[in-house]
XYZ file of C-alpha atoms in Angstrom:
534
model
C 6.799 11.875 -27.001
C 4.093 10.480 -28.965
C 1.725 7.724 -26.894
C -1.455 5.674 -27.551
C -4.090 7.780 -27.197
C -6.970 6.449 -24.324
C -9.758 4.521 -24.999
C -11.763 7.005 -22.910
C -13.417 10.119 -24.677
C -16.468 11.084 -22.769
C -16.390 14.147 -20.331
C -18.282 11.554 -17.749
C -16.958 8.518 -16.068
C -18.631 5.789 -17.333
C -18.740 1.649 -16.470
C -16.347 1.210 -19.014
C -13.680 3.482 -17.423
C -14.583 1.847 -13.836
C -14.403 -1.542 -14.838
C -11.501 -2.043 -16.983
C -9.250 1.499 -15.909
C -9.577 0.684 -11.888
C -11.093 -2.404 -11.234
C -9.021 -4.408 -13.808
C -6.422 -2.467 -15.015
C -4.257 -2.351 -11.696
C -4.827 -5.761 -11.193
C -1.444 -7.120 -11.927
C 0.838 -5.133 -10.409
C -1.214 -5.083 -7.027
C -1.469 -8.287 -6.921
C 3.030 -8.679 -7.683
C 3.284 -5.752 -4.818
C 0.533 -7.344 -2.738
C 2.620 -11.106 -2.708
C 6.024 -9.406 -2.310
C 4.363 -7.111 0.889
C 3.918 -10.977 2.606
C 6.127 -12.940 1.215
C 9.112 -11.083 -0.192
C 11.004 -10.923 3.564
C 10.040 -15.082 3.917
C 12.216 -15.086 0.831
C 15.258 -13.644 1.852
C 14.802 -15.133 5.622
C 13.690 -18.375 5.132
C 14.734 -19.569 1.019
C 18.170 -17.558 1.050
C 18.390 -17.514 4.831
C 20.015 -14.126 5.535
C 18.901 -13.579 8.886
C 22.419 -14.629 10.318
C 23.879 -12.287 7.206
C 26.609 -10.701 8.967
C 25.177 -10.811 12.874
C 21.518 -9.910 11.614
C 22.800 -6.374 10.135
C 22.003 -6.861 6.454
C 18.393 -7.395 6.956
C 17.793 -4.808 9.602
C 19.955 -2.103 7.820
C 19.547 -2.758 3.852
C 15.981 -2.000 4.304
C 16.587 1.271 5.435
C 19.023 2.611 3.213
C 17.113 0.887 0.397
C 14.286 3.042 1.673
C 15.979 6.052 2.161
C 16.881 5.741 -1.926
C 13.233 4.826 -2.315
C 12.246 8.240 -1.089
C 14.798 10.130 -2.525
C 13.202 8.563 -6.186
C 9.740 9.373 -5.037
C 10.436 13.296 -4.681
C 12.278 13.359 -8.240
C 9.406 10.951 -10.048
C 7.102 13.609 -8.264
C 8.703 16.594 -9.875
C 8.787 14.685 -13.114
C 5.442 14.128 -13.122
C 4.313 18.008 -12.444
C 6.341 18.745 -15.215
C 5.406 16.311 -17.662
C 3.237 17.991 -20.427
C 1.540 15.396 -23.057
C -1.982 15.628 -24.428
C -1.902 11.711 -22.445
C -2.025 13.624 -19.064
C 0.767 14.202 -16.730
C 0.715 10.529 -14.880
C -0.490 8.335 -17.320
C 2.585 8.404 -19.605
C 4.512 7.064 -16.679
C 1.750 4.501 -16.446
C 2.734 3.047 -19.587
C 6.293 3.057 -19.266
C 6.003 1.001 -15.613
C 4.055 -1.890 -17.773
C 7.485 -2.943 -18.965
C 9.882 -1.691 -16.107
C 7.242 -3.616 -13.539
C 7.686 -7.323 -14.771
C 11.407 -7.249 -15.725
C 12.234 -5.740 -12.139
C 9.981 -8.256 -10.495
C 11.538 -11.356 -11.868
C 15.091 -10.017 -10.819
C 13.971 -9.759 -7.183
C 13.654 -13.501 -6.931
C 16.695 -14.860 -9.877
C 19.596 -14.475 -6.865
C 22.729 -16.172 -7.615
C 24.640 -18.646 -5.933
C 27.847 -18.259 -4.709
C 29.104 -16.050 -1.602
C 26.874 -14.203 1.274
C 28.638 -10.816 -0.833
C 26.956 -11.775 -3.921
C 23.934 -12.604 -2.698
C 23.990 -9.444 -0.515
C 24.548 -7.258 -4.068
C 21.805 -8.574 -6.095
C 19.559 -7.907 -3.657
C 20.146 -4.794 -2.699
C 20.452 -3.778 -6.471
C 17.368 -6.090 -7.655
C 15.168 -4.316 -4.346
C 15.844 -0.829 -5.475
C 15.573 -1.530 -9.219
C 12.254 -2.670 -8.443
C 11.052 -0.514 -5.455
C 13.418 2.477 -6.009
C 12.353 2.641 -9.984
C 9.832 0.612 -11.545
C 7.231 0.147 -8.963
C 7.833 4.375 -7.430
C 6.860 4.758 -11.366
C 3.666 2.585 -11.574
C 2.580 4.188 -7.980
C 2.700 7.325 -8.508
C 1.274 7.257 -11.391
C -1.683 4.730 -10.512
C -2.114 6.823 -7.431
C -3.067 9.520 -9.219
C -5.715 8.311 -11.378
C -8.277 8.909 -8.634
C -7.411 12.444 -7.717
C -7.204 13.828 -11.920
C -9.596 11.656 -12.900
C -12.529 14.131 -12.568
C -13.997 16.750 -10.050
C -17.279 15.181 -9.627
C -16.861 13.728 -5.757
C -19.273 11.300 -6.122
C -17.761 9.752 -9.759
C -14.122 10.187 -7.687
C -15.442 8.484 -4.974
C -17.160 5.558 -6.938
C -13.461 5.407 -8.751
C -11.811 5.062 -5.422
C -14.064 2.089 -4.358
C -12.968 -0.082 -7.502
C -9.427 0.991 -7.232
C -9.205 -0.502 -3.670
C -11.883 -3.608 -4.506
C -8.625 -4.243 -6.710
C -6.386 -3.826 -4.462
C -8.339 -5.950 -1.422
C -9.216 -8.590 -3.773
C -5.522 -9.014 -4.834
C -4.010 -8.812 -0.902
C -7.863 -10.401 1.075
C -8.006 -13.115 -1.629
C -5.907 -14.243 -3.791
C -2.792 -13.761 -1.538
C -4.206 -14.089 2.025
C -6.760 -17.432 0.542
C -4.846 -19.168 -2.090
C -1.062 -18.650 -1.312
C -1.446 -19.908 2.230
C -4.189 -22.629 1.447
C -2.080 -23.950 -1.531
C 0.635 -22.178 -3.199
C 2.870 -22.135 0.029
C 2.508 -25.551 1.233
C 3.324 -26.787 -2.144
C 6.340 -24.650 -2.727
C 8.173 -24.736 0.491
C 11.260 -23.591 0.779
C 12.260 -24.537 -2.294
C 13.992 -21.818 -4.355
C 13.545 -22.490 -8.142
C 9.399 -22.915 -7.321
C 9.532 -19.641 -5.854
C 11.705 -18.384 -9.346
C 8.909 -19.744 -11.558
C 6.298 -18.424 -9.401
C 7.240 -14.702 -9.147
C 7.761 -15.155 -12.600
C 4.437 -15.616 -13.685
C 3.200 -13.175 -11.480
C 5.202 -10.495 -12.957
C 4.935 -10.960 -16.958
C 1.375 -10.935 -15.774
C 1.424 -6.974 -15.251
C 2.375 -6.016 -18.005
C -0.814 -6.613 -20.230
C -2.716 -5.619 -17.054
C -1.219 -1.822 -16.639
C -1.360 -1.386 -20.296
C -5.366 -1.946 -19.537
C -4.862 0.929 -16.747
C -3.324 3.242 -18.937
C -5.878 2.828 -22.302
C -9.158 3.101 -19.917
C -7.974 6.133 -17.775
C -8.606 9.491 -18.350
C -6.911 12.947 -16.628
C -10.107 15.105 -17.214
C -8.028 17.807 -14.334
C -5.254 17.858 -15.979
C -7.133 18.679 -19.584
C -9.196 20.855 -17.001
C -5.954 23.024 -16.085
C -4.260 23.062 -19.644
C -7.542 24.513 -21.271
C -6.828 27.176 -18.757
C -3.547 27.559 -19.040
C -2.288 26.571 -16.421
C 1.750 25.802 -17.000
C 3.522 27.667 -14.721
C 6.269 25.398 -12.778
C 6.493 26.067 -8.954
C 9.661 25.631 -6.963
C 10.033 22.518 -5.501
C 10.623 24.574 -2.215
C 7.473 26.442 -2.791
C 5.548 23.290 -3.174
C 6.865 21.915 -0.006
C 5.870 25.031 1.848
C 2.084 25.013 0.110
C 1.661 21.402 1.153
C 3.104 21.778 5.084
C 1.035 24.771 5.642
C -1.907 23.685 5.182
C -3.993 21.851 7.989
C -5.371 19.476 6.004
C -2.613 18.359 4.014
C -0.437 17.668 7.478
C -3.306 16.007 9.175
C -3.216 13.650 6.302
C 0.512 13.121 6.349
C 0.198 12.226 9.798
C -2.960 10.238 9.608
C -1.073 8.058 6.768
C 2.679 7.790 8.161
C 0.855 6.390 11.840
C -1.261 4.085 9.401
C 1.406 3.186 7.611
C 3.696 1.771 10.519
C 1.050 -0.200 11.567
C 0.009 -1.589 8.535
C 3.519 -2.693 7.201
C 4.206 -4.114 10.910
C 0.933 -5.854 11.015
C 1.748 -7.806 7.275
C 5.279 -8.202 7.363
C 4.193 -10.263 11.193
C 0.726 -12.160 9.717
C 2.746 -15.253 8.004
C 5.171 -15.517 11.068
C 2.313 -15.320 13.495
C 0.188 -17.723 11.472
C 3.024 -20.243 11.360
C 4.722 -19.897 15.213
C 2.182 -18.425 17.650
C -1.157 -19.257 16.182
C -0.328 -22.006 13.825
C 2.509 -24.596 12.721
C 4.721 -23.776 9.753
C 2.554 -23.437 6.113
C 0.006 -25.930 7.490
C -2.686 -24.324 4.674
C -5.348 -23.629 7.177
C -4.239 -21.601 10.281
C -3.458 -18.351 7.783
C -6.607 -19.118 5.249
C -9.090 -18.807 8.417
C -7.360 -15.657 9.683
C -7.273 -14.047 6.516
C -10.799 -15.419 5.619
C -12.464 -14.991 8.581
C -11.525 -11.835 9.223
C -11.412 -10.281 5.544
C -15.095 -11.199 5.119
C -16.107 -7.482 5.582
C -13.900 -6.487 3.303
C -16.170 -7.854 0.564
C -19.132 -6.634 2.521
C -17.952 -3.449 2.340
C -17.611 -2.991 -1.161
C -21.647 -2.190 -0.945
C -21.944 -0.523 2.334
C -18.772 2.115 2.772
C -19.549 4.487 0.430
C -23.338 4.706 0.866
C -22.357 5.158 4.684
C -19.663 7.464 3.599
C -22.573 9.842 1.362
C -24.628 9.967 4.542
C -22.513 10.271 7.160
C -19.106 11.853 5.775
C -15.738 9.901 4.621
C -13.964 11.832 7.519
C -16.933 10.106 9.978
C -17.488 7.416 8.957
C -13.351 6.170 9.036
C -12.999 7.909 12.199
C -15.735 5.577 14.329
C -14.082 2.590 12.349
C -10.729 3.088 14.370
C -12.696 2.578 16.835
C -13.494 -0.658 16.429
C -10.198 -1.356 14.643
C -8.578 -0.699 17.970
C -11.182 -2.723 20.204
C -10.982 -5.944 17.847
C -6.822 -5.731 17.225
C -6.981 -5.219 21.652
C -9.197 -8.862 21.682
C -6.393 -10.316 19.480
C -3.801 -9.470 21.551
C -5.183 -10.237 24.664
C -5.699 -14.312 23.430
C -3.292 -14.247 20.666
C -3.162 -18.249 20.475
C -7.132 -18.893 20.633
C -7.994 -19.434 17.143
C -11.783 -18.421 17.501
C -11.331 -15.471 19.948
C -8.530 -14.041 17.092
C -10.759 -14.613 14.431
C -13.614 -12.870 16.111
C -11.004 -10.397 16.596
C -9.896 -10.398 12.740
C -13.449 -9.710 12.004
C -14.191 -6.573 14.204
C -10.775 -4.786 13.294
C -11.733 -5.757 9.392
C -15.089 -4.051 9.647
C -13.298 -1.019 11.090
C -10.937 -0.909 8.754
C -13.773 -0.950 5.708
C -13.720 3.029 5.600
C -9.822 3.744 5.268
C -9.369 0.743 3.245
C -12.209 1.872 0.574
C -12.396 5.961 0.630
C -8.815 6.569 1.608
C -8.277 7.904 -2.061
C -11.120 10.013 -2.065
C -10.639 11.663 1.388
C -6.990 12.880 -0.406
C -8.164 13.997 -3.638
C -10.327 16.522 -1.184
C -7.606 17.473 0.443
C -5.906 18.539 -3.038
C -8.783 19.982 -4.200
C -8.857 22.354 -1.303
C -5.526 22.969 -1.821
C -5.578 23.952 -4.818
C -8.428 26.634 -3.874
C -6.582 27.821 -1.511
C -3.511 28.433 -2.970
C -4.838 28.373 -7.009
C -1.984 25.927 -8.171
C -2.319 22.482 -8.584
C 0.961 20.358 -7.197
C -0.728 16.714 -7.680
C 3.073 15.111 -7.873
C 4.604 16.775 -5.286
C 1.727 15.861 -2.916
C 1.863 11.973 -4.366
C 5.733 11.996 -3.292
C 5.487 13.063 0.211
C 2.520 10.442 0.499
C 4.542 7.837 -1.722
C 7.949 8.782 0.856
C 6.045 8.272 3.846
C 5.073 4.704 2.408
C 8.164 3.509 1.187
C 10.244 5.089 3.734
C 7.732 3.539 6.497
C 8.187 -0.145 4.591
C 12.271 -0.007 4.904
C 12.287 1.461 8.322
C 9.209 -1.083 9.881
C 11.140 -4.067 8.268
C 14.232 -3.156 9.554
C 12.959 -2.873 13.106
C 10.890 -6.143 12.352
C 13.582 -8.034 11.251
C 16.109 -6.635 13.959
C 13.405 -7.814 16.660
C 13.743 -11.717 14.490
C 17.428 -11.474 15.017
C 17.792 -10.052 18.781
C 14.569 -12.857 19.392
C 16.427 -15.592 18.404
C 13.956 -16.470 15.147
C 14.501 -19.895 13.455
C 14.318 -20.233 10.195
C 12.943 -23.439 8.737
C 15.257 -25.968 7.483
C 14.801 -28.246 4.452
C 16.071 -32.200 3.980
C 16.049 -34.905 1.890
C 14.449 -37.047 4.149
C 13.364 -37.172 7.879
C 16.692 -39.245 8.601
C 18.469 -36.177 7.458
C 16.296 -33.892 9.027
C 16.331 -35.515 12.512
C 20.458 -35.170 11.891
C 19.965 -31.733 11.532
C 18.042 -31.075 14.293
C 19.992 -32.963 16.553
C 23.097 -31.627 15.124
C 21.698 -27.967 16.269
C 19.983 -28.702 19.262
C 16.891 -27.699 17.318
C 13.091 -29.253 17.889
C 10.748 -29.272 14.977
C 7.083 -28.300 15.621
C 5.619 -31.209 14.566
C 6.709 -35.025 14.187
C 8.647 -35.372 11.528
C 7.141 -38.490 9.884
C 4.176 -35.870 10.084
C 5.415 -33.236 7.839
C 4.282 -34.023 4.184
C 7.407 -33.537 1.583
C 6.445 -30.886 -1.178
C 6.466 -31.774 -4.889
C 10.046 -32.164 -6.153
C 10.862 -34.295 -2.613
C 12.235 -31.528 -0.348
C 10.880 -31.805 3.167
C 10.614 -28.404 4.838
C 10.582 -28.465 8.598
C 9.245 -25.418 10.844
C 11.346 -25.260 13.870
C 9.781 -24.346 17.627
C 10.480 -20.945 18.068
C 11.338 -19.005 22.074
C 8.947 -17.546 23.889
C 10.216 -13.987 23.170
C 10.083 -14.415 19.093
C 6.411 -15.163 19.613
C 6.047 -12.145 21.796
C 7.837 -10.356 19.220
C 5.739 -11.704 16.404
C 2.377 -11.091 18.198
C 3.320 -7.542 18.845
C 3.542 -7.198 15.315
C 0.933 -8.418 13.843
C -1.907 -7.451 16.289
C -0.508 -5.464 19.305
C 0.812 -2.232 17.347
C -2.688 -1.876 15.927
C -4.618 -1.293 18.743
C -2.277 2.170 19.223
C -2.097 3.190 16.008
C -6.289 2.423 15.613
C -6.503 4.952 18.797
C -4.022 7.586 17.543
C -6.036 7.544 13.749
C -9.488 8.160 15.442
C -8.081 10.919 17.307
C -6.236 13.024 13.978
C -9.491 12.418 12.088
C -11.213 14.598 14.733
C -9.603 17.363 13.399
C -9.960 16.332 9.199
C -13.091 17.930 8.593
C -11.866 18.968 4.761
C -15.605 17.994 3.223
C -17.637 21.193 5.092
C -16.621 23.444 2.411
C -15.565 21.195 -0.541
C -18.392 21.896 -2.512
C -18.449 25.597 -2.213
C -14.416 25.541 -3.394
C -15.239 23.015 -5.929
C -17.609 25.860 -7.437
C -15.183 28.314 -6.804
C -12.061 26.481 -8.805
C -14.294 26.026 -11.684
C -15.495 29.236 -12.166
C -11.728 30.633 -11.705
C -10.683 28.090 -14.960
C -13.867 29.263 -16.788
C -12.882 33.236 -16.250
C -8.911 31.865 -17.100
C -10.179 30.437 -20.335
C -12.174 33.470 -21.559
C -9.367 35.441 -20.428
C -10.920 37.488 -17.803
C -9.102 38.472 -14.010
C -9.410 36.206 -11.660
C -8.604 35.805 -8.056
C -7.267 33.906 -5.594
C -8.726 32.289 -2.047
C -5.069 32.478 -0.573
C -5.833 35.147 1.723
C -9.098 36.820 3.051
C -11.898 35.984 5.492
C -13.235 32.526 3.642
C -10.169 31.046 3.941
C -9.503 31.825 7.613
C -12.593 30.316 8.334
C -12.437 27.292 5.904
C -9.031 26.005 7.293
C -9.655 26.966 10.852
C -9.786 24.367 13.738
C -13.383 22.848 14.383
C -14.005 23.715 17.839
C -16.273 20.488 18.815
C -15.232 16.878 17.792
C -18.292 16.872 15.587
C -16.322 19.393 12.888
C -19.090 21.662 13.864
C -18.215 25.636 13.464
């Protein structure tokens, strides 16, 4: 298949590349994933009200099995991809067909008919894994692996890593966690044809976004490996085996999958927490200071991590900021309805988080690199789909349980009225007491009051454990993996060594492999101090 060629010629990464292929470029679709991560479940639970959807079942369980497709997806896009031979690369042709799938997908999420809880229950389940299962496992794997093939150079990788996740924070720390609470929210309610229009917008506004990401990227690894002729297709099997032998690679699986949990558990609770336990329902300030407050570092960081991380070591460096992601998640807990003891909170955790949030990328593309010195094949897909299952996999499962601890709780979803006479029907009609005064609660634009209800003690223990209680185990269990991650020792020595096995490929001389022998027993053995000293 025949494709635009890329913008991007030199042999170097240059601003232009940075700017436009991973700071701009992804900006779209992050920002589409980045809404639907925090707002997506207040759709279907508080606009479409499924909660009750036969006994609670449909949100706990659909999830899951939506998930369980989602993964399933991920392992054939990943296969796909390591097969995919096109002087564009091996991800970036996928890049340019998610431009399209991306928007189209995205506006079916939110377009739900009305008519019976079955219907409703169909085209969601079919919109979710259109979008999840197809378009978006299609954009991510792809845009995941920009970073790892984009070059060898570890510092250039590493520079492309920070923009990709300045995107990515500025999308979810900004935009979504600033403006949607402060004033998109409060003046869309509950109201179902503002959230249509909405989504929308937000998803035609991908497309000419990707289409950036794919003309300013570059796979110089993958050009790196076909100059050397490097075509030969490994089992799937096989690849499995090369990726769950290695230390590295399942230290990384772990670190991400505990990561993971409490990441998805931690957003999926922030606008429930914001509007029962910490704040009243979309009052435009309680989830703008939290989100503020504490996502200041994240801004800082974009100038501190990765000098830190060149001094000190990305494996180091993330592993004393779990640390303090635990000790300022622990604070949160501990006063979850003080507003200036949770943002102090907010703020420590955020700073902690700087390191995995900005050289995540990076840290993988080592391990990968190592890999492939160790076993001289490069599996980039395969490795993206176990990484891309354990995310999507994690999201169903987390907002099953999430939702199933809703249900069980006794959560209340918001109601909306005409008026406050019909309101005050309603909640006397139910036995139902609204947070604030109703003559309080300002209408939104079309009319539609939208009323936050008082929720039981145990859905706000059940929302606070969410958002800032699972944290402070997960921050614990990361620091204590990353003891053990010490993949940058030797990186430069294999580094030298993979290069100068695709040099003697290309002029056709023998080479060999580091898949057995004395280096390689003592590159992937154990550290035997904390420090990753040998």
């Amino acid at each position: 298949m025949r494709l635009p060629s890329s913008a991007i010629r030199s042999p170097e990464v240059k601003a232009r590349e940075k700017w436009l292929g991973y700071l701009l470029g992804p900006a779209g679709a992050l920002l589409l994933n980045a809404v639907l991560a925090t707002y997506l479940n207040v759709y279907y639970t508080d606009v479409l009200n499924l909660t009750p959807l036969w006994g609670g079942l449909f949100l706990t369980v659909f999830p899951i099995v939506s998930k369980i497709i989602d993964a399933l997806t991920n392992v054939i896009m990943g296969q796909i991809i390591d097969r995919t031979r096109n002087k564009e690369g091996k991800a970036r042709p996928w890049l340019f067909l998610s431009a399209f799938l991306v928007p189209v997908t995205g506006i079916l999420l939110f377009t739900v008919p009305e008519g019976s809880d079955l219907v409703k229950a169909l085209w969601v389940m079919i919109s979710y894994n259109l979008f999840y299962s197809f378009a978006y496992t299609i954009f991510n794997m792809s845009h995941n692996l920009m970073v790892p093939l984009s070059t060898r150079d570890s510092k250039a990788r590493g520079g492309l890593s920070v923009f990709n996740q300045i995107t990515s924070i500025m999308m979810s720390g900004i935009l979504v966690a600033l403006v949607f609470p402060m004033v998109v929210m409060p003046m869309i309610g509950a109201e179902k044809s503002s959230w249509i229009t909405l989504m929308s917008i937000l998803s035609i506004l991908a497309l000419p976004l990707t289409l950036l990401e794919y003309f300013f990227t570059k796979e110089r690894v993958t050009e790196e490996a076909a100059a050397a002729g490097e075509e030969t297709k490994i089992p799937f099997m096989e690849q499995l085996k090369m990726l769950f032998t290695d230390k590295y690679m399942v230290l990384m699986y772990l670190y991400f999958f505990i990561y993971t949990v409490g990441t998805v558990m931690k957003n999926l609770g922030l606008v429930y927490y914001c509007n029962y336990v910490l704040g009243t329902y979309n009052d435009g300030i309680t989830q703008m200071l939290v989100s503020v407050i504490g996502g200041i570092p994240m801004g800082i960081g974009i100038f501190a991590v990765w000098p830190l991380a060149k001094r000190f070591g990305k494996r180091n460096v993330t592993m004393f900021g779990f640390v303090l992601y635990a000790l300022g998640s622990l604070i949160c807990w501990l006063f979850p309805t003080n507003l200036v003891v949770v943002l102090v909170g907010q703020f420590i955790k955020n700073i902690g988080g700087l390191p995995c949030a900005y050289v995540f990328m990076a840290l993988f593309a080592d391990c990968l690199d190592h890999l492939e010195w160790k076993t001289d094949k490069r599996i980039d897909g395969a490795a993206m789909s176990i990484y891309n299952i354990i995310a999507v996999a994690m999201v169903g499962i987390v907002t099953g349980v999430f939702n199933w601890l809703l249900s069980k709780a006794g959560y209340l979803a918001p109601i909306t009225a005409s008026s406050t006479r019909d309101a005050a029907a309603q909640l006397a009609a139910n036995g139902w007491t609204s947070q604030l005064p109703l003559e309080s609660i300002k209408p939104a634009a079309d009319g539609i009051l939208t009323v936050g209800l008082r929720q039981s003690a145990g859905v706000n223990s059940a929302i606070t454990f969410a958002f800032v209680g699972l944290e402070v185990i997960t921050g614990i269990a990361l620091a204590l993996i990353l003891l053990f991650l010490n993949v940058e020792k030797n990186l430069p020595r294999e580094q030298a060594e993979i290069k100068a096995r695709h040099e003697a490929a290309s002029s056709g001389a023998p080479v060999g492999s580091a898949s057995a022998g004395e280096t390689e027993v003592i590159s992937d053995s154990l550290p035997e101090d904390p420090a990753g000293e040998k």
